[in-house]
Coordinates of C-alpha atoms in Angstrom, one line a residue:
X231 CA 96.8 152.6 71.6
X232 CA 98.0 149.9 69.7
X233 CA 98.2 146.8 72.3
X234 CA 98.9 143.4 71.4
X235 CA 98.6 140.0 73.4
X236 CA 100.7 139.0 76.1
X237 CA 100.6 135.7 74.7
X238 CA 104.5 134.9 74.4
X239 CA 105.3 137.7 76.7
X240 CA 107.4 136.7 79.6
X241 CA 107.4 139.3 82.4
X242 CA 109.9 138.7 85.5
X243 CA 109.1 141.4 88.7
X244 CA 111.6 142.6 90.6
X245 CA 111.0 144.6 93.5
X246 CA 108.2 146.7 93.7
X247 CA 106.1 149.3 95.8
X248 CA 104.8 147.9 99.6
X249 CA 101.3 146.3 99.3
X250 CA 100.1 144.2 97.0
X251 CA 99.9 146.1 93.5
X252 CA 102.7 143.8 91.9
X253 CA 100.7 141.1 92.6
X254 CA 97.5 142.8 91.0
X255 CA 99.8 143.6 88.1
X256 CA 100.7 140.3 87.6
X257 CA 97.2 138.9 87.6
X258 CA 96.1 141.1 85.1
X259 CA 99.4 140.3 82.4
X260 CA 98.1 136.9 82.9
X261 CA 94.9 137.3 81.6
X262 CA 95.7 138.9 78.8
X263 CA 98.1 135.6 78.3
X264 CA 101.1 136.6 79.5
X265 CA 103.4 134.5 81.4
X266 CA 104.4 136.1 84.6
X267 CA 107.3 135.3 87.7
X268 CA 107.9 137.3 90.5
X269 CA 111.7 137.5 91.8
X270 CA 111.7 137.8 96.0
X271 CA 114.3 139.2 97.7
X272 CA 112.9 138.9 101.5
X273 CA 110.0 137.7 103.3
X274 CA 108.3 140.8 102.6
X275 CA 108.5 140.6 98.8
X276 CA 106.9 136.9 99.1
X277 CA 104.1 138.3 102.1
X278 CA 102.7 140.5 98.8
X279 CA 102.7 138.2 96.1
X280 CA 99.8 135.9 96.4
X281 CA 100.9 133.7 93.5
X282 CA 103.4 130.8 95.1
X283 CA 104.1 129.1 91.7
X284 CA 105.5 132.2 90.2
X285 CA 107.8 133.1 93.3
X286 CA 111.4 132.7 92.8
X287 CA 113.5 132.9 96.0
X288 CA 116.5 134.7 95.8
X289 CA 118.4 133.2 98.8
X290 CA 122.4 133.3 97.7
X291 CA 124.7 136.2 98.8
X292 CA 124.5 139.9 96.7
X293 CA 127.5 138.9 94.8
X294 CA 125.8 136.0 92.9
X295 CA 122.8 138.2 91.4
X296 CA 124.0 138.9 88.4
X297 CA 125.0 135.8 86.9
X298 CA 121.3 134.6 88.9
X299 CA 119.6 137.2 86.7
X300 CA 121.2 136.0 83.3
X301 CA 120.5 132.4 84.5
X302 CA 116.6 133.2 85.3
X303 CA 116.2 135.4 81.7
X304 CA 117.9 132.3 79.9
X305 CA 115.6 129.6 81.7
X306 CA 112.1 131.4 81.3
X307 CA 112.5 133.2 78.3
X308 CA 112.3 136.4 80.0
X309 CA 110.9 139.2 77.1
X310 CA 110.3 141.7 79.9
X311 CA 111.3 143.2 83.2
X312 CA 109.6 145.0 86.0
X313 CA 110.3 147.2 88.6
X314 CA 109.8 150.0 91.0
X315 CA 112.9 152.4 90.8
X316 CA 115.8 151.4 88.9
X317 CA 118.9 152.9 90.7
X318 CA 118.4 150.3 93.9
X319 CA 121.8 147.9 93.4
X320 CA 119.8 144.7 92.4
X321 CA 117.4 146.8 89.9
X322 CA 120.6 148.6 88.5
X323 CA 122.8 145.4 87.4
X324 CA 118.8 143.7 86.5
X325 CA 118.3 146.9 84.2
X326 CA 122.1 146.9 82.7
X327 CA 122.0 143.2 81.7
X328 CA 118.5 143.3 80.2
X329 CA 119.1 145.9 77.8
X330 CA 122.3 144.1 77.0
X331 CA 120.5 141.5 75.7
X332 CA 117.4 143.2 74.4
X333 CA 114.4 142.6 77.1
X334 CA 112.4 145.4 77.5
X335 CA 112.6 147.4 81.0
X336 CA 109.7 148.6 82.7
X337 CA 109.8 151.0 85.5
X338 CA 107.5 152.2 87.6
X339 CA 107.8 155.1 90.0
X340 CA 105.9 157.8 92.3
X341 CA 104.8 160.4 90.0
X342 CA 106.4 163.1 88.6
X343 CA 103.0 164.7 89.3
X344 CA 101.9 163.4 92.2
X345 CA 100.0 163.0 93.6
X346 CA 97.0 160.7 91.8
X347 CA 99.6 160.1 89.3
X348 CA 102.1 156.8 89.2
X349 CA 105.1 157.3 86.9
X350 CA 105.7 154.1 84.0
X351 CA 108.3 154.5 81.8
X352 CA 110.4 152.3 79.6
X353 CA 114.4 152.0 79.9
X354 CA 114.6 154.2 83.5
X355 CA 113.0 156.6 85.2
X356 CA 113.8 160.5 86.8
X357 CA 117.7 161.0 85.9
X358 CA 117.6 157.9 83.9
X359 CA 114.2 158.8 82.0
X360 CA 114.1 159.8 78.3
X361 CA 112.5 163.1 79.5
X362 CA 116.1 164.0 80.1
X363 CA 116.6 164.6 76.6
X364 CA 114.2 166.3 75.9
X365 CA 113.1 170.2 75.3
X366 CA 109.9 171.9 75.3
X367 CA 109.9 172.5 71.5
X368 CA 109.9 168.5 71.3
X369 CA 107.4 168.5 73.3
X370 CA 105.3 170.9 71.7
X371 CA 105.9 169.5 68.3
X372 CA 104.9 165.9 69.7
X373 CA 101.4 167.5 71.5
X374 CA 99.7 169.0 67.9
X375 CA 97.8 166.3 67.8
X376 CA 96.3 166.7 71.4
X377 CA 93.6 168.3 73.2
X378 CA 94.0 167.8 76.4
X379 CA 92.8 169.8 79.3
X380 CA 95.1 169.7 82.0
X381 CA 93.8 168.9 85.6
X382 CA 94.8 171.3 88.3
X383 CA 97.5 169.5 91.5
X384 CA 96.1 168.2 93.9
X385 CA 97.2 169.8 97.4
X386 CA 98.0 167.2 99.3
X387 CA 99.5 163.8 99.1
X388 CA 97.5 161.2 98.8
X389 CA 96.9 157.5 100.3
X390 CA 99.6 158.4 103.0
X391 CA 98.0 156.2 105.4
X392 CA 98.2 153.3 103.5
X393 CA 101.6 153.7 102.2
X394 CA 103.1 154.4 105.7
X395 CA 100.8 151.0 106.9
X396 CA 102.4 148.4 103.7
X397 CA 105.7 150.4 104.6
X398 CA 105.6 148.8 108.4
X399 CA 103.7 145.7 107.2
X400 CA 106.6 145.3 104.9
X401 CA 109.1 145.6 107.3
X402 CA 107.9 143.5 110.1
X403 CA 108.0 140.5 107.5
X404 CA 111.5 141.0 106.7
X405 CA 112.6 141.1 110.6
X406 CA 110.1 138.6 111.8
X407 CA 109.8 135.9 109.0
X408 CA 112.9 136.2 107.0
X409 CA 114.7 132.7 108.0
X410 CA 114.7 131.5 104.4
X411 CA 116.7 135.1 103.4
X412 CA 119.4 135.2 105.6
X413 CA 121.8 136.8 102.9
X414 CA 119.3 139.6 102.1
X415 CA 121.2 142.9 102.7
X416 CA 118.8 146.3 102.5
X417 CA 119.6 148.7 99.8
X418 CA 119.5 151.5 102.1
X419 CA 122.0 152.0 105.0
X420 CA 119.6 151.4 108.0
X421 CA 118.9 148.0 109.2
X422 CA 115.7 146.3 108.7
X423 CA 114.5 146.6 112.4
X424 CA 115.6 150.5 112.5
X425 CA 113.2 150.8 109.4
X426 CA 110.1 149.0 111.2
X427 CA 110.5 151.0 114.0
X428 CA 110.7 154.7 112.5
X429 CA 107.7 153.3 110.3
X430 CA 105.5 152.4 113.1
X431 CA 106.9 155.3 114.9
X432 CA 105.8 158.1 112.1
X433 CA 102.0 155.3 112.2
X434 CA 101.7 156.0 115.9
X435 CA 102.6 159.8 115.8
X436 CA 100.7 160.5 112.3
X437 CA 97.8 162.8 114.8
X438 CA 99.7 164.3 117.0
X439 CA 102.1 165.4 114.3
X440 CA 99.0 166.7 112.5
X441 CA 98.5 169.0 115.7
X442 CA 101.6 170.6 115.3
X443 CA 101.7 170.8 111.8
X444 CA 98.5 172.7 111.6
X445 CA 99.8 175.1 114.8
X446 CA 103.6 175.7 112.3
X447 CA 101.6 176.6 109.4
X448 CA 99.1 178.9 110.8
X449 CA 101.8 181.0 112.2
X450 CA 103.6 180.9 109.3
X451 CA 100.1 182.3 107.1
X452 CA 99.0 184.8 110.0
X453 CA 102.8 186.2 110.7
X454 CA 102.5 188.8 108.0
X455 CA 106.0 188.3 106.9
X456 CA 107.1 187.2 103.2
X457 CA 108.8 183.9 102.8
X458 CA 110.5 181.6 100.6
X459 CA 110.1 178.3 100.6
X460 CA 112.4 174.9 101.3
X461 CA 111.0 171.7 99.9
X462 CA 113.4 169.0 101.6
X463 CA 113.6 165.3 100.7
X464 CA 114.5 162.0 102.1
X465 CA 118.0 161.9 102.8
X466 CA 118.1 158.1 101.6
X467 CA 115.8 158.3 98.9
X468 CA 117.0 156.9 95.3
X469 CA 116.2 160.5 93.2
X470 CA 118.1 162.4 96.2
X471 CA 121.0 160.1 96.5
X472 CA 121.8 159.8 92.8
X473 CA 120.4 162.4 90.8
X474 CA 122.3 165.5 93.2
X475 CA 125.6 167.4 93.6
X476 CA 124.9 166.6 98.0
X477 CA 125.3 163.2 99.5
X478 CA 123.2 164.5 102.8
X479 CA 120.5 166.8 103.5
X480 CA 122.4 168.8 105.6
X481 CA 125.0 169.6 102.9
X482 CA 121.8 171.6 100.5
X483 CA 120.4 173.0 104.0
X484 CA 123.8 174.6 104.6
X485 CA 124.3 175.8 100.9
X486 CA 120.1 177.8 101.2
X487 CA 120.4 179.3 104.5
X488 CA 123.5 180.6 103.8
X489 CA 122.7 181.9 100.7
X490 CA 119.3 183.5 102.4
X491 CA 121.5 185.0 105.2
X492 CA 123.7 186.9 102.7
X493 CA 121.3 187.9 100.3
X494 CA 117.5 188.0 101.2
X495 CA 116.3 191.0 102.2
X496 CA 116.2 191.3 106.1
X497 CA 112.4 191.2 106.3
X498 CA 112.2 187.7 104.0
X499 CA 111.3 184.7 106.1
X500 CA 112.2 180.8 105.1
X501 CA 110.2 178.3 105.5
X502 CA 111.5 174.6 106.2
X503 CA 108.8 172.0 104.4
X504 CA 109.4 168.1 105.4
X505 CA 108.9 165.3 103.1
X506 CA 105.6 163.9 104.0
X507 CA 107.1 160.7 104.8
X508 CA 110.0 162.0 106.9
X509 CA 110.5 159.8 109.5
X510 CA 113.1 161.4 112.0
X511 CA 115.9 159.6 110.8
X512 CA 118.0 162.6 110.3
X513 CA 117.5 165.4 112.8
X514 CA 116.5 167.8 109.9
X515 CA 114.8 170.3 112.8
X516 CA 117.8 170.4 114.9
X517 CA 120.5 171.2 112.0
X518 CA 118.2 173.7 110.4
X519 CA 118.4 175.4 114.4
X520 CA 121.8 175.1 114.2
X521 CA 122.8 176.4 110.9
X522 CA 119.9 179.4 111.3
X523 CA 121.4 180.2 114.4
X524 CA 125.3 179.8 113.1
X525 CA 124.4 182.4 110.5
X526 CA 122.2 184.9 112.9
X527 CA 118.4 184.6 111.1
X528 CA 117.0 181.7 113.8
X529 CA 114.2 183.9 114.1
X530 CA 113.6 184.4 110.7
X531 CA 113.3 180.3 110.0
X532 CA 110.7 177.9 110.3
X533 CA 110.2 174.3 110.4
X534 CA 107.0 172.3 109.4
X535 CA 106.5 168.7 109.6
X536 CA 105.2 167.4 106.3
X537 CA 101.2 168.2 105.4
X538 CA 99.4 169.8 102.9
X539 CA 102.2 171.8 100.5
X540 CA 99.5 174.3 98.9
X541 CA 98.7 176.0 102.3
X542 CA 102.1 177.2 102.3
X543 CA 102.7 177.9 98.6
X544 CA 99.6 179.9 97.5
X545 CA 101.9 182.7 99.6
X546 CA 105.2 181.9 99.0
X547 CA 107.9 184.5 97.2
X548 CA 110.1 181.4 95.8
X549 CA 111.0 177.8 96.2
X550 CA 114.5 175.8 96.6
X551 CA 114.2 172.5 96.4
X552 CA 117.1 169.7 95.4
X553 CA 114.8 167.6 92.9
X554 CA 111.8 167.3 94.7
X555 CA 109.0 166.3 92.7
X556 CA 106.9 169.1 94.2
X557 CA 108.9 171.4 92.4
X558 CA 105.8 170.9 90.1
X559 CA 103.3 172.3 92.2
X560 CA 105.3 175.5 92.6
X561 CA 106.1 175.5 88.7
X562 CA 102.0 175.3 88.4
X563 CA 101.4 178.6 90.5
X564 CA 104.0 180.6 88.6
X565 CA 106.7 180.9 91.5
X566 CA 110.1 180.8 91.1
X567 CA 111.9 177.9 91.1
X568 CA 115.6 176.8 91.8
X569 CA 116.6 173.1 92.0
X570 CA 120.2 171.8 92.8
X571 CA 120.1 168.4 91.3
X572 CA 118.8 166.8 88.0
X573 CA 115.1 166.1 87.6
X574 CA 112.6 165.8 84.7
X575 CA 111.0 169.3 85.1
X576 CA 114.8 171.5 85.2
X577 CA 114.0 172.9 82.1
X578 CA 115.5 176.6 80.8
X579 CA 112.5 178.2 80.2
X580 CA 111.4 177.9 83.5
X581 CA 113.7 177.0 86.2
X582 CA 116.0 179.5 87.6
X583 CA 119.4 179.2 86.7
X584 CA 120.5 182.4 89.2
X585 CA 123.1 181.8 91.9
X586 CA 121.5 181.1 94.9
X587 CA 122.0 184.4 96.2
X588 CA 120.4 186.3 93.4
X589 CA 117.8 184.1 93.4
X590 CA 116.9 184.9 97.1
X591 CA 117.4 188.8 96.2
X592 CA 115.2 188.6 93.2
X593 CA 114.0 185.5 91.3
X594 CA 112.8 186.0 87.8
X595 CA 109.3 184.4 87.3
X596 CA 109.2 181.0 85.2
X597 CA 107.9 180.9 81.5
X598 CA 103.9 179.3 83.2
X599 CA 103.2 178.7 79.2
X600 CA 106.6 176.5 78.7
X601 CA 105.6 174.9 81.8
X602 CA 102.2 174.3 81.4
X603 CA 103.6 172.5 77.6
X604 CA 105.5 170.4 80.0
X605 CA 102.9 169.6 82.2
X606 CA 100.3 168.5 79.0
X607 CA 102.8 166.2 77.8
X608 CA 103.7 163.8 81.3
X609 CA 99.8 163.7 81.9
X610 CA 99.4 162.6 78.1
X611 CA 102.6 160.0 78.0
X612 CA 104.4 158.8 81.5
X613 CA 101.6 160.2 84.3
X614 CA 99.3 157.2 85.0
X615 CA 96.3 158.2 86.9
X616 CA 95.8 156.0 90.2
X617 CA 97.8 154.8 93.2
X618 CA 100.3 152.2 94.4
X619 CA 98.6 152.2 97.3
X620 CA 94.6 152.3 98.4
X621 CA 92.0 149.5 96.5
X622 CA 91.3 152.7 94.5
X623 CA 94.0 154.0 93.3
X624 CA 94.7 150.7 92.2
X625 CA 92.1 149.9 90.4
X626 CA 92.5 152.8 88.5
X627 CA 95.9 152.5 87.9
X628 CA 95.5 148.9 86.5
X629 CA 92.4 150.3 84.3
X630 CA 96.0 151.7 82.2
X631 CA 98.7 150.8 82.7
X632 CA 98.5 147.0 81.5
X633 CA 97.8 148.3 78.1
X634 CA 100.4 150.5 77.9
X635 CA 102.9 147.8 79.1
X636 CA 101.7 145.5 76.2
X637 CA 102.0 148.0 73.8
X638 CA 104.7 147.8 71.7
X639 CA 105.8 151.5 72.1
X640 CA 106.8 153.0 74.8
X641 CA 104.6 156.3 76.3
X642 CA 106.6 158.6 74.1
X643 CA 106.4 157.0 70.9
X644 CA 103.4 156.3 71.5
X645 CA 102.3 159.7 71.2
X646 CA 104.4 161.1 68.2
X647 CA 103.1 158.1 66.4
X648 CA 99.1 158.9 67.3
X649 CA 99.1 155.8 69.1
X650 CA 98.6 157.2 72.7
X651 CA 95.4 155.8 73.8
X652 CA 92.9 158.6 75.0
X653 CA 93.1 160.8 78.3
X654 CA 90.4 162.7 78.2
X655 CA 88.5 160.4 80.9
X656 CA 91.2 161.3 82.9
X657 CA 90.1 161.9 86.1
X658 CA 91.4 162.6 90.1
X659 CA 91.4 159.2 92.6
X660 CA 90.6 160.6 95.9

């Protein structure tokens, strides 16, 4: 990979992921000579960033961002940008502006492959990303040069603990020590103290959710039935709330069971699959009840509470999902696959474009060569391998990542022009 100095690189951080691998970040650009400032938005942004110097308070109502933005580019000679998601209000006028005026945009995200993977890409990310564009010949033509040998998923999620721990930590900054930010205004609906107390709620009742979770699944793999598969989302996440035709979960959860009643054959199960990091926020139990028992098939339809996703794929028939990234791991085992919304992987050759009903009747099976294509060319251009979250997944991460930001190409190019550093030593942070 071709990397040059930071020196004369000006990065400004926006908001990032909870816990303190902005600040890591930052430390690292600043060896290699970079000049680095960090943008805070609440009292939680300034609790992770262990460099005072370099914070910049942003204190004045919503309105004035904008023209605060330009002001900051303009006074530090900002070259470059970072942040974690790009459709968040404050990221998406940041992003609009700097590519008005030509500094580059770097965003980070969970990854597409998640997870052990973090997502870095230039310009936007999932309905934004330049992946969009693309097709699998491209991707093909641009992997000739390659070897790489894939790496199986991982089945299961990660450094959950620590992400739901920053995620409270986080929180309890903004309601407790947020005097100097009293015009901050979330991005999401929910107020800052409703947020603190669903994450220390889903801390508390992480083992005895485990209990139950283990109990739905093993009725679910000893019933003997066949099944399809739901993989739901966070209602108020950024990829749901954007990149889909549904503005609440219960809106796609109407749209599935109703196809499943009408279509599936009468034996067929369907199995309800929570985002990991669901925190009760929307009664996602109760309206699947509701809506199974509205149609007649309430004892055909199961709920489980986040957990390990490969238990209950290794046996599933199909998957629906809106744009869940763990579309992925169902692509990888060579079940059907039908997604509502826009994300990187809703590619032809091997996501089902059947209405929903046919699809629940009798899915055609994905193109697993098209896919696995797909799957060579994230892990060799956007998929990072490490963590946001634990010491170790950031470490790893950082091993990466800072070379790639310096580099004057972004993952893509990099790899059509043999620049790509090498991935070979690419290997799973558990």
């Amino acid at each position: 990979m071709a990397v040059t100095s930071g020196h004369k690189r000006v990065f400004l951080f926006l908001q990032g992921p909870h816990g303190p691998f902005f600040h890591a970040l930052g430390k690292m650009l600043r060896r290699s000579g970079a000049t680095v400032w960090r943008v805070g938005f609440n009292a939680g942004d300034r609790a992770f960033w262990f460099h005072g110097a370099s914070f910049i308070p942003f204190t004045q109502p919503q309105e004035a961002w904008p023209e605060t933005f330009a002001q900051i580019c303009v006074e530090k000679d900002v070259t470059d940008i970072v942040l974690y998601g790009d459709v968040r209000p404050i990221h998406a006028k940041a992003v609009a502006h700097a590519k008005s005026v030509g500094i580059r945009v770097h965003v980070f995200e969970e990854g597409y492959l998640r997870p052990y993977w973090v997502t870095y890409e230039r310009g936007g990310s999932n309905g934004h990303s330049r992946l969009m564009g693309m097709t699998i010949p491209d991707m093909e033509k641009a992997l000739e040069g390659a070897d790489l040998e894939a790496p199986m998923p991982p089945g299961h999620w990660g450094d959950m603990r620590q992400h739901v721990f920053y995620g409270a930590l986080y929180h309890w900054f903004v309601m407790f020590r947020n005097r100097q930010f009293r015009n901050f205004r979330p991005h999401r609906a929910l107020s800052v103290t409703r947020e603190f107390q669903l994450y220390l709620r889903r801390l508390l009742l992480m083992p005895f959710q485990a209990i139950e979770r283990r109990i739905a699944t093993w009725r679910i793999r000893h019933g003997g039935f066949p099944y399809h598969l739901a993989l739901l989302q966070l209602e108020h996440d950024s990829s749901f709330q954007e990149h889909s035709p549904f503005t609440t979960m219960t809106e796609f959860l109407d749209v599935v069971i109703a196809g499943f009643a009408k279509d599936a054959p009468r034996h067929h199960h369907f199995v309800f699959k929570a985002h990991p990091l669901e925190d009760g926020r929307v009664p996602l139990r109760r309206e699947i009840a509701r809506l199974a028992k509205a149609h007649g098939i309430r004892d055909r339809v199961h709920y489980v509470r986040g957990g390990k996703l490969a238990q209950l794929l290794n046996e599933a028939r199909t998957a629906v999902t809106v744009n869940s990234t763990a579309g992925q791991q169902v692509l990888w085992r060579g079940i059907p696959l039908k997604v509502f919304g826009s994300a990187v992987y809703n590619q032809p050759e091997f996501v089902s474009d059947q209405p929903i009903g046919d699809f629940f009747a009798g899915a055609t099976r994905p193109d697993n060569r098209a896919y696995k294509v797909f799957r060579r060319y994230l892990l060799e251009t956007s998929q990072v391998s490490g963590g946001f979250y634990s010491a170790r997944g950031r470490r790893q991460l950082l091993r990466h990542v800072v070379d790639m930001m310096l580099s004057p190409e972004d993952p893509y190019d990099a790899l059509e022009s043999g620049t790509a550093a090498p991935r070979q030593h690419l290997r799973l942070v558990k």
